[in-house]
Amino acid sequence: MSYQSLPKVELHTHIEGAAPPDLIKGLAKEKSVDLSGIFAEDGGYAYRDFWHFLEVYEAATSVLKSPTDYARLTKAVLEKCAEAGVIYLETFISPDFCGGRDVSAWRDYLAAIEDAANEAERDAGITLRGVITAVRHFGPDAARETARCAQETAGGFITGFGMGGDEKSGKQSDFAYAFDMAREAGLQLTTHAGEWNGPQEVRDALDHLKVQRIGHGVRAIEDLALIDRLIEDDITLEVCPGSNVFLGVYSDLGDHPIAKLRDKGVKVTVSTDDPPFFRTDMVKEYEDLSRQFGWDAADFQALNLAAIDAAFCDETTRTRVRKILEAQDV
Ligand code: MCF
Ligand code: ZN
């Protein structure tokens, strides 16, 4: 069956990572920047491994240079996600790329993104919330400046704070101060952990950053006591199966622990992470999971309800989206 029309909630995407390759190519052409090296013959993004992926991500992002560019990006991303049936989306947005962590420039980028999101909500029925994100390999000082941007713009559209990037760079605890700042500003918290590093990374994220959600977190499966803790502490995992397989965390979906984590009682959700980079979208994720683990529309409805429960949004939005999910006859 096609899962296209099933309403979906997606908690883990990176705004530039969701950029359609044609948008980036068009911007590169307009700005006379040669980005031919980052594209494969089929027109998609090309990279060798995770670390090269981070470089290609930053190269693609280098042509997004103004609030107007981010408005175009936001519109394109939301159109694609709405086509895949997503009705509520959270995306990581980084003041590192939007104005170089300068608060006043960041406000201009944010206003443009929010305007585009409001337009898409009206035209395509998709709701977006932003999670301001520090980039781990830019280091703790940069993260503090990012958190300052978060403090200045928390509330309304900006509902969370997180961290992505190279998990091999520094420790979660190096970023505790930035996360404390974001928590004090009333933001909800998530961090990428347990993707490239093992379960200890997830423990560190819980202990030092006191997050409510974990990006990926899949390697928690290697530590049964940690699984118990995830359940007791009511932590939701933002699992991105296609991303993990494409980047080589697991060699194929059959080896991926999402079904085991779910069977053990961990709250798991499904997201695409950086969809064109991993040649995926939410429909493909559902089809692949259905083929591999036998999940059906009722399973996906339950996953989407878990996702909206863990969403970083206000209660009015949560209730409205939950009603749409519950109204599906699966
Ligand atoms: O989840 C994937 C892979 N694991 C870690 N980090 C990232 C992923 N996609 C993007 N990122 C990072 C990357 O460093 O997030 C940043 C990028 O620069 C952007 S946050 C708006
Ligand atoms: Zn991610």
mmCIF file with all atom_site columns, C-alpha atoms and ligand atoms in Angstrom, residues 12-17 50 53-54 57-58 61 91-94 97 131 133-138 163-167 192 195-196 216 240 243 247 273-274 278, ligand 1:
data_model
loop_
_atom_site.group_PDB
_atom_site.id
_atom_site.type_symbol
_atom_site.label_atom_id
_atom_site.label_alt_id
_atom_site.label_comp_id
_atom_site.label_asym_id
_atom_site.label_entity_id
_atom_site.label_seq_id
_atom_site.pdbx_PDB_ins_code
_atom_site.Cartn_x
_atom_site.Cartn_y
_atom_site.Cartn_z
_atom_site.occupancy
_atom_site.B_iso_or_equiv
_atom_site.pdbx_formal_charge
_atom_site.auth_seq_id
_atom_site.auth_comp_id
_atom_site.auth_asym_id
_atom_site.auth_atom_id
_atom_site.pdbx_PDB_model_num
ATOM   1  C CA  . HIS A 1 12  ? 13.896 15.223 13.115 1.00 0.00 ? 12  HIS A CA  1
ATOM   2  C CA  . THR A 1 13  ? 14.920 17.137 10.001 1.00 0.00 ? 13  THR A CA  1
ATOM   3  C CA  . HIS A 1 14  ? 17.714 19.630 9.325  1.00 0.00 ? 14  HIS A CA  1
ATOM   4  C CA  . ILE A 1 15  ? 16.501 22.546 7.247  1.00 0.00 ? 15  ILE A CA  1
ATOM   5  C CA  . GLU A 1 16  ? 19.462 22.741 4.845  1.00 0.00 ? 16  GLU A CA  1
ATOM   6  C CA  . GLY A 1 17  ? 19.712 18.950 4.775  1.00 0.00 ? 17  GLY A CA  1
ATOM   7  C CA  . PHE A 1 50  ? 29.678 10.532 7.314  1.00 0.00 ? 50  PHE A CA  1
ATOM   8  C CA  . PHE A 1 53  ? 28.638 14.187 4.304  1.00 0.00 ? 53  PHE A CA  1
ATOM   9  C CA  . LEU A 1 54  ? 29.202 16.935 6.928  1.00 0.00 ? 54  LEU A CA  1
ATOM   10 C CA  . TYR A 1 57  ? 26.269 19.639 3.820  1.00 0.00 ? 57  TYR A CA  1
ATOM   11 C CA  . GLU A 1 58  ? 28.254 22.768 4.656  1.00 0.00 ? 58  GLU A CA  1
ATOM   12 C CA  . THR A 1 61  ? 24.646 25.508 2.754  1.00 0.00 ? 61  THR A CA  1
ATOM   13 C CA  . THR A 1 91  ? 13.300 21.251 11.812 1.00 0.00 ? 91  THR A CA  1
ATOM   14 C CA  . PHE A 1 92  ? 16.750 22.063 13.145 1.00 0.00 ? 92  PHE A CA  1
ATOM   15 C CA  . ILE A 1 93  ? 17.823 25.590 12.269 1.00 0.00 ? 93  ILE A CA  1
ATOM   16 C CA  . SER A 1 94  ? 21.248 26.913 13.083 1.00 0.00 ? 94  SER A CA  1
ATOM   17 C CA  . PHE A 1 97  ? 24.505 29.306 9.119  1.00 0.00 ? 97  PHE A CA  1
ATOM   18 C CA  . VAL A 1 131 ? 14.560 23.797 17.031 1.00 0.00 ? 131 VAL A CA  1
ATOM   19 C CA  . THR A 1 133 ? 20.681 23.797 16.849 1.00 0.00 ? 133 THR A CA  1
ATOM   20 C CA  . ALA A 1 134 ? 24.318 24.049 17.868 1.00 0.00 ? 134 ALA A CA  1
ATOM   21 C CA  . VAL A 1 135 ? 26.850 22.280 15.671 1.00 0.00 ? 135 VAL A CA  1
ATOM   22 C CA  . ARG A 1 136 ? 29.031 20.053 17.845 1.00 0.00 ? 136 ARG A CA  1
ATOM   23 C CA  . HIS A 1 137 ? 32.225 20.282 15.820 1.00 0.00 ? 137 HIS A CA  1
ATOM   24 C CA  . PHE A 1 138 ? 32.067 24.096 15.955 1.00 0.00 ? 138 PHE A CA  1
ATOM   25 C CA  . MET A 1 163 ? 22.807 19.823 18.897 1.00 0.00 ? 163 MET A CA  1
ATOM   26 C CA  . GLY A 1 164 ? 23.927 17.902 15.806 1.00 0.00 ? 164 GLY A CA  1
ATOM   27 C CA  . GLY A 1 165 ? 27.215 17.375 14.019 1.00 0.00 ? 165 GLY A CA  1
ATOM   28 C CA  . ASP A 1 166 ? 30.248 15.197 14.546 1.00 0.00 ? 166 ASP A CA  1
ATOM   29 C CA  . GLU A 1 167 ? 29.677 12.996 17.588 1.00 0.00 ? 167 GLU A CA  1
ATOM   30 C CA  . HIS A 1 192 ? 22.136 13.838 18.590 1.00 0.00 ? 192 HIS A CA  1
ATOM   31 C CA  . GLU A 1 195 ? 24.498 7.362  16.339 1.00 0.00 ? 195 GLU A CA  1
ATOM   32 C CA  . TRP A 1 196 ? 28.284 6.985  15.825 1.00 0.00 ? 196 TRP A CA  1
ATOM   33 C CA  . HIS A 1 216 ? 18.969 8.834  16.744 1.00 0.00 ? 216 HIS A CA  1
ATOM   34 C CA  . CYS A 1 240 ? 15.947 8.001  11.274 1.00 0.00 ? 240 CYS A CA  1
ATOM   35 C CA  . SER A 1 243 ? 19.704 7.920  7.349  1.00 0.00 ? 243 SER A CA  1
ATOM   36 C CA  . LEU A 1 247 ? 25.434 6.564  6.220  1.00 0.00 ? 247 LEU A CA  1
ATOM   37 C CA  . ASP A 1 273 ? 16.851 13.574 8.893  1.00 0.00 ? 273 ASP A CA  1
ATOM   38 C CA  . ASP A 1 274 ? 18.192 14.998 5.569  1.00 0.00 ? 274 ASP A CA  1
ATOM   39 C CA  . PHE A 1 278 ? 19.659 9.863  1.921  1.00 0.00 ? 278 PHE A CA  1
HETATM 40 O O1  . MCF B 2 .   ? 21.648 13.475 11.744 1.00 0.00 ? 1   MCF B O1  1
HETATM 41 C C1  . MCF B 2 .   ? 22.555 13.688 10.693 1.00 0.00 ? 1   MCF B C1  1
HETATM 42 C C2  . MCF B 2 .   ? 23.800 12.875 10.965 1.00 0.00 ? 1   MCF B C2  1
HETATM 43 N N1  . MCF B 2 .   ? 24.339 13.087 12.306 1.00 0.00 ? 1   MCF B N1  1
HETATM 44 C C3  . MCF B 2 .   ? 24.738 14.276 12.811 1.00 0.00 ? 1   MCF B C3  1
HETATM 45 N N2  . MCF B 2 .   ? 24.482 15.471 12.387 1.00 0.00 ? 1   MCF B N2  1
HETATM 46 C C4  . MCF B 2 .   ? 23.748 15.885 11.349 1.00 0.00 ? 1   MCF B C4  1
HETATM 47 C C5  . MCF B 2 .   ? 22.886 15.141 10.534 1.00 0.00 ? 1   MCF B C5  1
HETATM 48 N N3  . MCF B 2 .   ? 22.421 15.931 9.580  1.00 0.00 ? 1   MCF B N3  1
HETATM 49 C C6  . MCF B 2 .   ? 22.911 17.160 9.773  1.00 0.00 ? 1   MCF B C6  1
HETATM 50 N N4  . MCF B 2 .   ? 23.709 17.155 10.859 1.00 0.00 ? 1   MCF B N4  1
HETATM 51 C C7  . MCF B 2 .   ? 24.416 18.311 11.446 1.00 0.00 ? 1   MCF B C7  1
HETATM 52 C C8  . MCF B 2 .   ? 25.488 18.857 10.512 1.00 0.00 ? 1   MCF B C8  1
HETATM 53 O O2  . MCF B 2 .   ? 26.649 19.068 11.242 1.00 0.00 ? 1   MCF B O2  1
HETATM 54 O O3  . MCF B 2 .   ? 23.507 19.349 11.693 1.00 0.00 ? 1   MCF B O3  1
HETATM 55 C C9  . MCF B 2 .   ? 24.008 20.561 11.184 1.00 0.00 ? 1   MCF B C9  1
HETATM 56 C C10 . MCF B 2 .   ? 24.920 20.159 10.033 1.00 0.00 ? 1   MCF B C10 1
HETATM 57 O O4  . MCF B 2 .   ? 25.926 21.109 9.843  1.00 0.00 ? 1   MCF B O4  1
HETATM 58 C C11 . MCF B 2 .   ? 22.895 21.458 10.736 1.00 0.00 ? 1   MCF B C11 1
HETATM 59 S S1  . MCF B 2 .   ? 21.737 21.892 11.993 1.00 0.00 ? 1   MCF B S1  1
HETATM 60 C C12 . MCF B 2 .   ? 20.667 22.976 11.195 1.00 0.00 ? 1   MCF B C12 1
#
